[in-house]
Amino acid sequence: MDNLFPEDFEEEELELDEIDDGQDEEVIGYKKSIYFDEDLGDFKRDGTKKLVEANGVDAWIQWCMKVLKTKRYVCQAYSDDIGIDIESVFQAESRKEAESILENEITEALEADPYQRTDMVKSVTFQWKNADSLEVTCNVLGIDSNEIELNTTIER
């Protein structure tokens, strides 16, 4: 029987530049993901209970919506680049100031995409429901000139 730990085994030292940890490559572009069903609050499944895959553009749209609905600095699982600082928006002294802050927050958050799918936020419009709630519509341009319209409600 062979010895699992041979006595004459010599460790081979590797130079740091010989090790490929995969961190040198930046991941850029539309990547597939699992489709998330907002209504169910869970991942979408087909008739056989298998998870449904979202194509790259749909995954980007879902990421954008998640960013718009996430309060920045609240969820410890996310970096400070993810989400919108809702508190600063609703502490503004006027609606005009609140809209300016929110437009900047939305633009920064969407352009912080780690896969660099968001090329630019073209426009952001607001429809106030009351003092603590407004509807936001964003027109966003992705890489490869994919343009999407995002609609969400932001509440205090």
mmCIF file with all atom_site columns, C-alpha atoms in Angstrom:
data_model
loop_
_atom_site.group_PDB
_atom_site.id
_atom_site.type_symbol
_atom_site.label_atom_id
_atom_site.label_alt_id
_atom_site.label_comp_id
_atom_site.label_asym_id
_atom_site.label_entity_id
_atom_site.label_seq_id
_atom_site.pdbx_PDB_ins_code
_atom_site.Cartn_x
_atom_site.Cartn_y
_atom_site.Cartn_z
_atom_site.occupancy
_atom_site.B_iso_or_equiv
_atom_site.pdbx_formal_charge
_atom_site.auth_seq_id
_atom_site.auth_comp_id
_atom_site.auth_asym_id
_atom_site.auth_atom_id
_atom_site.pdbx_PDB_model_num
ATOM 1   C CA . MET A 1 1   ? 0.000   0.000  0.000   1.00 0.00 ? 1   MET A CA 1
ATOM 2   C CA . ASP A 1 2   ? 1.290   3.478  -0.899  1.00 0.00 ? 2   ASP A CA 1
ATOM 3   C CA . ASN A 1 3   ? 1.856   5.967  1.863   1.00 0.00 ? 3   ASN A CA 1
ATOM 4   C CA . LEU A 1 4   ? -0.554  8.908  1.632   1.00 0.00 ? 4   LEU A CA 1
ATOM 5   C CA . PHE A 1 5   ? 2.076   11.191 3.124   1.00 0.00 ? 5   PHE A CA 1
ATOM 6   C CA . PRO A 1 6   ? 5.405   10.289 1.558   1.00 0.00 ? 6   PRO A CA 1
ATOM 7   C CA . GLU A 1 7   ? 8.418   11.223 3.642   1.00 0.00 ? 7   GLU A CA 1
ATOM 8   C CA . ASP A 1 8   ? 10.428  12.431 0.677   1.00 0.00 ? 8   ASP A CA 1
ATOM 9   C CA . PHE A 1 9   ? 7.727   14.890 -0.422  1.00 0.00 ? 9   PHE A CA 1
ATOM 10  C CA . GLU A 1 10  ? 9.119   18.382 -0.983  1.00 0.00 ? 10  GLU A CA 1
ATOM 11  C CA . GLU A 1 11  ? 6.841   21.397 -1.022  1.00 0.00 ? 11  GLU A CA 1
ATOM 12  C CA . GLU A 1 12  ? 6.977   23.402 -4.176  1.00 0.00 ? 12  GLU A CA 1
ATOM 13  C CA . GLU A 1 13  ? 7.047   27.127 -3.643  1.00 0.00 ? 13  GLU A CA 1
ATOM 14  C CA . LEU A 1 14  ? 5.093   29.213 -6.099  1.00 0.00 ? 14  LEU A CA 1
ATOM 15  C CA . GLU A 1 15  ? 5.937   32.752 -7.026  1.00 0.00 ? 15  GLU A CA 1
ATOM 16  C CA . LEU A 1 16  ? 3.056   35.192 -6.440  1.00 0.00 ? 16  LEU A CA 1
ATOM 17  C CA . ASP A 1 17  ? 2.829   35.997 -10.131 1.00 0.00 ? 17  ASP A CA 1
ATOM 18  C CA . GLU A 1 18  ? 2.355   32.290 -10.913 1.00 0.00 ? 18  GLU A CA 1
ATOM 19  C CA . ILE A 1 19  ? -0.844  32.056 -8.889  1.00 0.00 ? 19  ILE A CA 1
ATOM 20  C CA . ASP A 1 20  ? -4.032  32.754 -10.836 1.00 0.00 ? 20  ASP A CA 1
ATOM 21  C CA . ASP A 1 21  ? -6.700  33.828 -8.387  1.00 0.00 ? 21  ASP A CA 1
ATOM 22  C CA . GLY A 1 22  ? -9.047  35.161 -11.078 1.00 0.00 ? 22  GLY A CA 1
ATOM 23  C CA . GLN A 1 23  ? -9.110  38.638 -9.559  1.00 0.00 ? 23  GLN A CA 1
ATOM 24  C CA . ASP A 1 24  ? -7.172  40.281 -12.367 1.00 0.00 ? 24  ASP A CA 1
ATOM 25  C CA . GLU A 1 25  ? -10.094 40.130 -14.765 1.00 0.00 ? 25  GLU A CA 1
ATOM 26  C CA . GLU A 1 26  ? -12.869 42.668 -14.427 1.00 0.00 ? 26  GLU A CA 1
ATOM 27  C CA . VAL A 1 27  ? -16.332 41.338 -15.078 1.00 0.00 ? 27  VAL A CA 1
ATOM 28  C CA . ILE A 1 28  ? -18.096 43.762 -17.403 1.00 0.00 ? 28  ILE A CA 1
ATOM 29  C CA . GLY A 1 29  ? -21.385 43.402 -19.238 1.00 0.00 ? 29  GLY A CA 1
ATOM 30  C CA . TYR A 1 30  ? -24.754 41.752 -19.056 1.00 0.00 ? 30  TYR A CA 1
ATOM 31  C CA . LYS A 1 31  ? -24.642 38.545 -17.041 1.00 0.00 ? 31  LYS A CA 1
ATOM 32  C CA . LYS A 1 32  ? -27.402 35.977 -16.653 1.00 0.00 ? 32  LYS A CA 1
ATOM 33  C CA . SER A 1 33  ? -28.987 35.549 -13.248 1.00 0.00 ? 33  SER A CA 1
ATOM 34  C CA . ILE A 1 34  ? -31.913 33.920 -11.540 1.00 0.00 ? 34  ILE A CA 1
ATOM 35  C CA . TYR A 1 35  ? -35.200 35.721 -12.168 1.00 0.00 ? 35  TYR A CA 1
ATOM 36  C CA . PHE A 1 36  ? -36.654 37.322 -9.031  1.00 0.00 ? 36  PHE A CA 1
ATOM 37  C CA . ASP A 1 37  ? -40.448 37.678 -8.808  1.00 0.00 ? 37  ASP A CA 1
ATOM 38  C CA . GLU A 1 38  ? -41.211 40.976 -7.029  1.00 0.00 ? 38  GLU A CA 1
ATOM 39  C CA . ASP A 1 39  ? -44.855 40.016 -6.422  1.00 0.00 ? 39  ASP A CA 1
ATOM 40  C CA . LEU A 1 40  ? -43.925 36.765 -4.680  1.00 0.00 ? 40  LEU A CA 1
ATOM 41  C CA . GLY A 1 41  ? -40.828 38.136 -2.998  1.00 0.00 ? 41  GLY A CA 1
ATOM 42  C CA . ASP A 1 42  ? -39.008 34.987 -4.099  1.00 0.00 ? 42  ASP A CA 1
ATOM 43  C CA . PHE A 1 43  ? -37.178 33.536 -7.055  1.00 0.00 ? 43  PHE A CA 1
ATOM 44  C CA . LYS A 1 44  ? -39.364 32.652 -10.025 1.00 0.00 ? 44  LYS A CA 1
ATOM 45  C CA . ARG A 1 45  ? -39.879 28.946 -10.749 1.00 0.00 ? 45  ARG A CA 1
ATOM 46  C CA . ASP A 1 46  ? -41.297 27.110 -13.733 1.00 0.00 ? 46  ASP A CA 1
ATOM 47  C CA . GLY A 1 47  ? -43.947 24.352 -13.663 1.00 0.00 ? 47  GLY A CA 1
ATOM 48  C CA . THR A 1 48  ? -41.373 21.777 -12.540 1.00 0.00 ? 48  THR A CA 1
ATOM 49  C CA . LYS A 1 49  ? -40.203 24.007 -9.642  1.00 0.00 ? 49  LYS A CA 1
ATOM 50  C CA . LYS A 1 50  ? -36.884 24.738 -11.353 1.00 0.00 ? 50  LYS A CA 1
ATOM 51  C CA . LEU A 1 51  ? -35.484 28.244 -11.011 1.00 0.00 ? 51  LEU A CA 1
ATOM 52  C CA . VAL A 1 52  ? -36.077 30.431 -14.065 1.00 0.00 ? 52  VAL A CA 1
ATOM 53  C CA . GLU A 1 53  ? -33.048 32.115 -15.573 1.00 0.00 ? 53  GLU A CA 1
ATOM 54  C CA . ALA A 1 54  ? -33.154 35.822 -16.473 1.00 0.00 ? 54  ALA A CA 1
ATOM 55  C CA . ASN A 1 55  ? -31.185 36.933 -19.511 1.00 0.00 ? 55  ASN A CA 1
ATOM 56  C CA . GLY A 1 56  ? -28.485 39.562 -19.033 1.00 0.00 ? 56  GLY A CA 1
ATOM 57  C CA . VAL A 1 57  ? -30.653 42.596 -19.776 1.00 0.00 ? 57  VAL A CA 1
ATOM 58  C CA . ASP A 1 58  ? -33.484 41.397 -17.506 1.00 0.00 ? 58  ASP A CA 1
ATOM 59  C CA . ALA A 1 59  ? -30.957 40.725 -14.727 1.00 0.00 ? 59  ALA A CA 1
ATOM 60  C CA . TRP A 1 60  ? -29.652 44.296 -15.130 1.00 0.00 ? 60  TRP A CA 1
ATOM 61  C CA . ILE A 1 61  ? -33.191 45.707 -14.973 1.00 0.00 ? 61  ILE A CA 1
ATOM 62  C CA . GLN A 1 62  ? -33.838 43.717 -11.794 1.00 0.00 ? 62  GLN A CA 1
ATOM 63  C CA . TRP A 1 63  ? -30.577 44.994 -10.300 1.00 0.00 ? 63  TRP A CA 1
ATOM 64  C CA . CYS A 1 64  ? -31.570 48.594 -11.117 1.00 0.00 ? 64  CYS A CA 1
ATOM 65  C CA . MET A 1 65  ? -34.977 48.158 -9.470  1.00 0.00 ? 65  MET A CA 1
ATOM 66  C CA . LYS A 1 66  ? -33.404 46.583 -6.389  1.00 0.00 ? 66  LYS A CA 1
ATOM 67  C CA . VAL A 1 67  ? -31.002 49.524 -6.084  1.00 0.00 ? 67  VAL A CA 1
ATOM 68  C CA . LEU A 1 68  ? -33.882 52.018 -6.299  1.00 0.00 ? 68  LEU A CA 1
ATOM 69  C CA . LYS A 1 69  ? -35.831 50.184 -3.588  1.00 0.00 ? 69  LYS A CA 1
ATOM 70  C CA . THR A 1 70  ? -32.904 49.734 -1.195  1.00 0.00 ? 70  THR A CA 1
ATOM 71  C CA . LYS A 1 71  ? -32.246 52.312 1.511   1.00 0.00 ? 71  LYS A CA 1
ATOM 72  C CA . ARG A 1 72  ? -28.575 53.249 1.501   1.00 0.00 ? 72  ARG A CA 1
ATOM 73  C CA . TYR A 1 73  ? -26.606 52.786 4.751   1.00 0.00 ? 73  TYR A CA 1
ATOM 74  C CA . VAL A 1 74  ? -29.363 50.604 6.295   1.00 0.00 ? 74  VAL A CA 1
ATOM 75  C CA . CYS A 1 75  ? -28.607 47.078 5.076   1.00 0.00 ? 75  CYS A CA 1
ATOM 76  C CA . GLN A 1 76  ? -25.241 45.881 6.352   1.00 0.00 ? 76  GLN A CA 1
ATOM 77  C CA . ALA A 1 77  ? -25.056 43.253 3.609   1.00 0.00 ? 77  ALA A CA 1
ATOM 78  C CA . TYR A 1 78  ? -24.559 45.985 0.983   1.00 0.00 ? 78  TYR A CA 1
ATOM 79  C CA . SER A 1 79  ? -21.710 48.425 0.501   1.00 0.00 ? 79  SER A CA 1
ATOM 80  C CA . ASP A 1 80  ? -22.430 52.133 0.905   1.00 0.00 ? 80  ASP A CA 1
ATOM 81  C CA . ASP A 1 81  ? -22.628 52.414 -2.907  1.00 0.00 ? 81  ASP A CA 1
ATOM 82  C CA . ILE A 1 82  ? -25.856 50.422 -3.028  1.00 0.00 ? 82  ILE A CA 1
ATOM 83  C CA . GLY A 1 83  ? -29.206 52.101 -2.581  1.00 0.00 ? 83  GLY A CA 1
ATOM 84  C CA . ILE A 1 84  ? -30.688 55.555 -2.101  1.00 0.00 ? 84  ILE A CA 1
ATOM 85  C CA . ASP A 1 85  ? -30.231 57.784 0.959   1.00 0.00 ? 85  ASP A CA 1
ATOM 86  C CA . ILE A 1 86  ? -33.965 58.291 1.544   1.00 0.00 ? 86  ILE A CA 1
ATOM 87  C CA . GLU A 1 87  ? -33.494 60.137 4.842   1.00 0.00 ? 87  GLU A CA 1
ATOM 88  C CA . SER A 1 88  ? -31.585 63.004 3.218   1.00 0.00 ? 88  SER A CA 1
ATOM 89  C CA . VAL A 1 89  ? -34.287 63.300 0.559   1.00 0.00 ? 89  VAL A CA 1
ATOM 90  C CA . PHE A 1 90  ? -37.155 63.678 3.021   1.00 0.00 ? 90  PHE A CA 1
ATOM 91  C CA . GLN A 1 91  ? -35.162 66.017 5.288   1.00 0.00 ? 91  GLN A CA 1
ATOM 92  C CA . ALA A 1 92  ? -34.791 68.563 2.482   1.00 0.00 ? 92  ALA A CA 1
ATOM 93  C CA . GLU A 1 93  ? -36.359 71.964 3.055   1.00 0.00 ? 93  GLU A CA 1
ATOM 94  C CA . SER A 1 94  ? -38.279 72.000 -0.233  1.00 0.00 ? 94  SER A CA 1
ATOM 95  C CA . ARG A 1 95  ? -39.517 69.578 -2.881  1.00 0.00 ? 95  ARG A CA 1
ATOM 96  C CA . LYS A 1 96  ? -37.128 71.120 -5.384  1.00 0.00 ? 96  LYS A CA 1
ATOM 97  C CA . GLU A 1 97  ? -34.187 70.401 -3.068  1.00 0.00 ? 97  GLU A CA 1
ATOM 98  C CA . ALA A 1 98  ? -35.515 66.888 -2.376  1.00 0.00 ? 98  ALA A CA 1
ATOM 99  C CA . GLU A 1 99  ? -35.791 66.187 -6.114  1.00 0.00 ? 99  GLU A CA 1
ATOM 100 C CA . SER A 1 100 ? -32.238 67.435 -6.696  1.00 0.00 ? 100 SER A CA 1
ATOM 101 C CA . ILE A 1 101 ? -30.873 65.218 -3.912  1.00 0.00 ? 101 ILE A CA 1
ATOM 102 C CA . LEU A 1 102 ? -32.879 62.229 -5.149  1.00 0.00 ? 102 LEU A CA 1
ATOM 103 C CA . GLU A 1 103 ? -31.793 62.669 -8.743  1.00 0.00 ? 103 GLU A CA 1
ATOM 104 C CA . ASN A 1 104 ? -28.138 62.713 -7.627  1.00 0.00 ? 104 ASN A CA 1
ATOM 105 C CA . GLU A 1 105 ? -28.676 59.685 -5.357  1.00 0.00 ? 105 GLU A CA 1
ATOM 106 C CA . ILE A 1 106 ? -30.359 57.708 -8.145  1.00 0.00 ? 106 ILE A CA 1
ATOM 107 C CA . THR A 1 107 ? -27.688 58.591 -10.699 1.00 0.00 ? 107 THR A CA 1
ATOM 108 C CA . GLU A 1 108 ? -24.828 57.677 -8.357  1.00 0.00 ? 108 GLU A CA 1
ATOM 109 C CA . ALA A 1 109 ? -26.486 54.427 -7.288  1.00 0.00 ? 109 ALA A CA 1
ATOM 110 C CA . LEU A 1 110 ? -27.281 53.209 -10.811 1.00 0.00 ? 110 LEU A CA 1
ATOM 111 C CA . GLU A 1 111 ? -23.859 54.181 -12.147 1.00 0.00 ? 111 GLU A CA 1
ATOM 112 C CA . ALA A 1 112 ? -22.173 52.232 -9.306  1.00 0.00 ? 112 ALA A CA 1
ATOM 113 C CA . ASP A 1 113 ? -23.067 48.998 -11.115 1.00 0.00 ? 113 ASP A CA 1
ATOM 114 C CA . PRO A 1 114 ? -20.194 46.553 -10.511 1.00 0.00 ? 114 PRO A CA 1
ATOM 115 C CA . TYR A 1 115 ? -20.711 45.021 -13.981 1.00 0.00 ? 115 TYR A CA 1
ATOM 116 C CA . GLN A 1 116 ? -20.685 48.485 -15.603 1.00 0.00 ? 116 GLN A CA 1
ATOM 117 C CA . ARG A 1 117 ? -23.962 47.824 -17.430 1.00 0.00 ? 117 ARG A CA 1
ATOM 118 C CA . THR A 1 118 ? -25.304 51.321 -16.750 1.00 0.00 ? 118 THR A CA 1
ATOM 119 C CA . ASP A 1 119 ? -23.903 53.800 -19.246 1.00 0.00 ? 119 ASP A CA 1
ATOM 120 C CA . MET A 1 120 ? -25.888 56.821 -18.026 1.00 0.00 ? 120 MET A CA 1
ATOM 121 C CA . VAL A 1 121 ? -29.084 57.974 -16.376 1.00 0.00 ? 121 VAL A CA 1
ATOM 122 C CA . LYS A 1 122 ? -30.778 60.056 -19.052 1.00 0.00 ? 122 LYS A CA 1
ATOM 123 C CA . SER A 1 123 ? -33.620 61.540 -17.042 1.00 0.00 ? 123 SER A CA 1
ATOM 124 C CA . VAL A 1 124 ? -35.403 61.328 -13.713 1.00 0.00 ? 124 VAL A CA 1
ATOM 125 C CA . THR A 1 125 ? -38.928 62.654 -13.192 1.00 0.00 ? 125 THR A CA 1
ATOM 126 C CA . PHE A 1 126 ? -41.009 62.900 -10.037 1.00 0.00 ? 126 PHE A CA 1
ATOM 127 C CA . GLN A 1 127 ? -44.706 62.784 -9.184  1.00 0.00 ? 127 GLN A CA 1
ATOM 128 C CA . TRP A 1 128 ? -45.407 63.569 -5.530  1.00 0.00 ? 128 TRP A CA 1
ATOM 129 C CA . LYS A 1 129 ? -48.222 61.578 -3.937  1.00 0.00 ? 129 LYS A CA 1
ATOM 130 C CA . ASN A 1 130 ? -47.958 63.323 -0.559  1.00 0.00 ? 130 ASN A CA 1
ATOM 131 C CA . ALA A 1 131 ? -45.232 64.736 1.705   1.00 0.00 ? 131 ALA A CA 1
ATOM 132 C CA . ASP A 1 132 ? -43.846 61.253 2.451   1.00 0.00 ? 132 ASP A CA 1
ATOM 133 C CA . SER A 1 133 ? -44.186 59.493 -0.905  1.00 0.00 ? 133 SER A CA 1
ATOM 134 C CA . LEU A 1 134 ? -43.375 60.089 -4.550  1.00 0.00 ? 134 LEU A CA 1
ATOM 135 C CA . GLU A 1 135 ? -43.311 58.156 -7.793  1.00 0.00 ? 135 GLU A CA 1
ATOM 136 C CA . VAL A 1 136 ? -40.060 58.194 -9.707  1.00 0.00 ? 136 VAL A CA 1
ATOM 137 C CA . THR A 1 137 ? -39.494 57.440 -13.383 1.00 0.00 ? 137 THR A CA 1
ATOM 138 C CA . CYS A 1 138 ? -35.950 57.000 -14.666 1.00 0.00 ? 138 CYS A CA 1
ATOM 139 C CA . ASN A 1 139 ? -34.790 56.578 -18.224 1.00 0.00 ? 139 ASN A CA 1
ATOM 140 C CA . VAL A 1 140 ? -31.511 54.704 -18.151 1.00 0.00 ? 140 VAL A CA 1
ATOM 141 C CA . LEU A 1 141 ? -29.132 53.879 -20.959 1.00 0.00 ? 141 LEU A CA 1
ATOM 142 C CA . GLY A 1 142 ? -27.189 50.658 -20.675 1.00 0.00 ? 142 GLY A CA 1
ATOM 143 C CA . ILE A 1 143 ? -24.184 49.430 -22.570 1.00 0.00 ? 143 ILE A CA 1
ATOM 144 C CA . ASP A 1 144 ? -24.914 48.493 -26.164 1.00 0.00 ? 144 ASP A CA 1
ATOM 145 C CA . SER A 1 145 ? -27.525 51.334 -26.189 1.00 0.00 ? 145 SER A CA 1
ATOM 146 C CA . ASN A 1 146 ? -30.157 49.333 -24.301 1.00 0.00 ? 146 ASN A CA 1
ATOM 147 C CA . GLU A 1 147 ? -32.581 51.926 -22.938 1.00 0.00 ? 147 GLU A CA 1
ATOM 148 C CA . ILE A 1 148 ? -34.978 51.109 -20.126 1.00 0.00 ? 148 ILE A CA 1
ATOM 149 C CA . GLU A 1 149 ? -37.626 52.969 -18.179 1.00 0.00 ? 149 GLU A CA 1
ATOM 150 C CA . LEU A 1 150 ? -37.816 52.273 -14.457 1.00 0.00 ? 150 LEU A CA 1
ATOM 151 C CA . ASN A 1 151 ? -40.844 53.201 -12.359 1.00 0.00 ? 151 ASN A CA 1
ATOM 152 C CA . THR A 1 152 ? -40.962 52.940 -8.585  1.00 0.00 ? 152 THR A CA 1
ATOM 153 C CA . THR A 1 153 ? -42.475 54.549 -5.521  1.00 0.00 ? 153 THR A CA 1
ATOM 154 C CA . ILE A 1 154 ? -40.163 55.970 -2.916  1.00 0.00 ? 154 ILE A CA 1
ATOM 155 C CA . GLU A 1 155 ? -41.525 56.402 0.595   1.00 0.00 ? 155 GLU A CA 1
ATOM 156 C CA . ARG A 1 156 ? -40.138 57.740 3.805   1.00 0.00 ? 156 ARG A CA 1
#
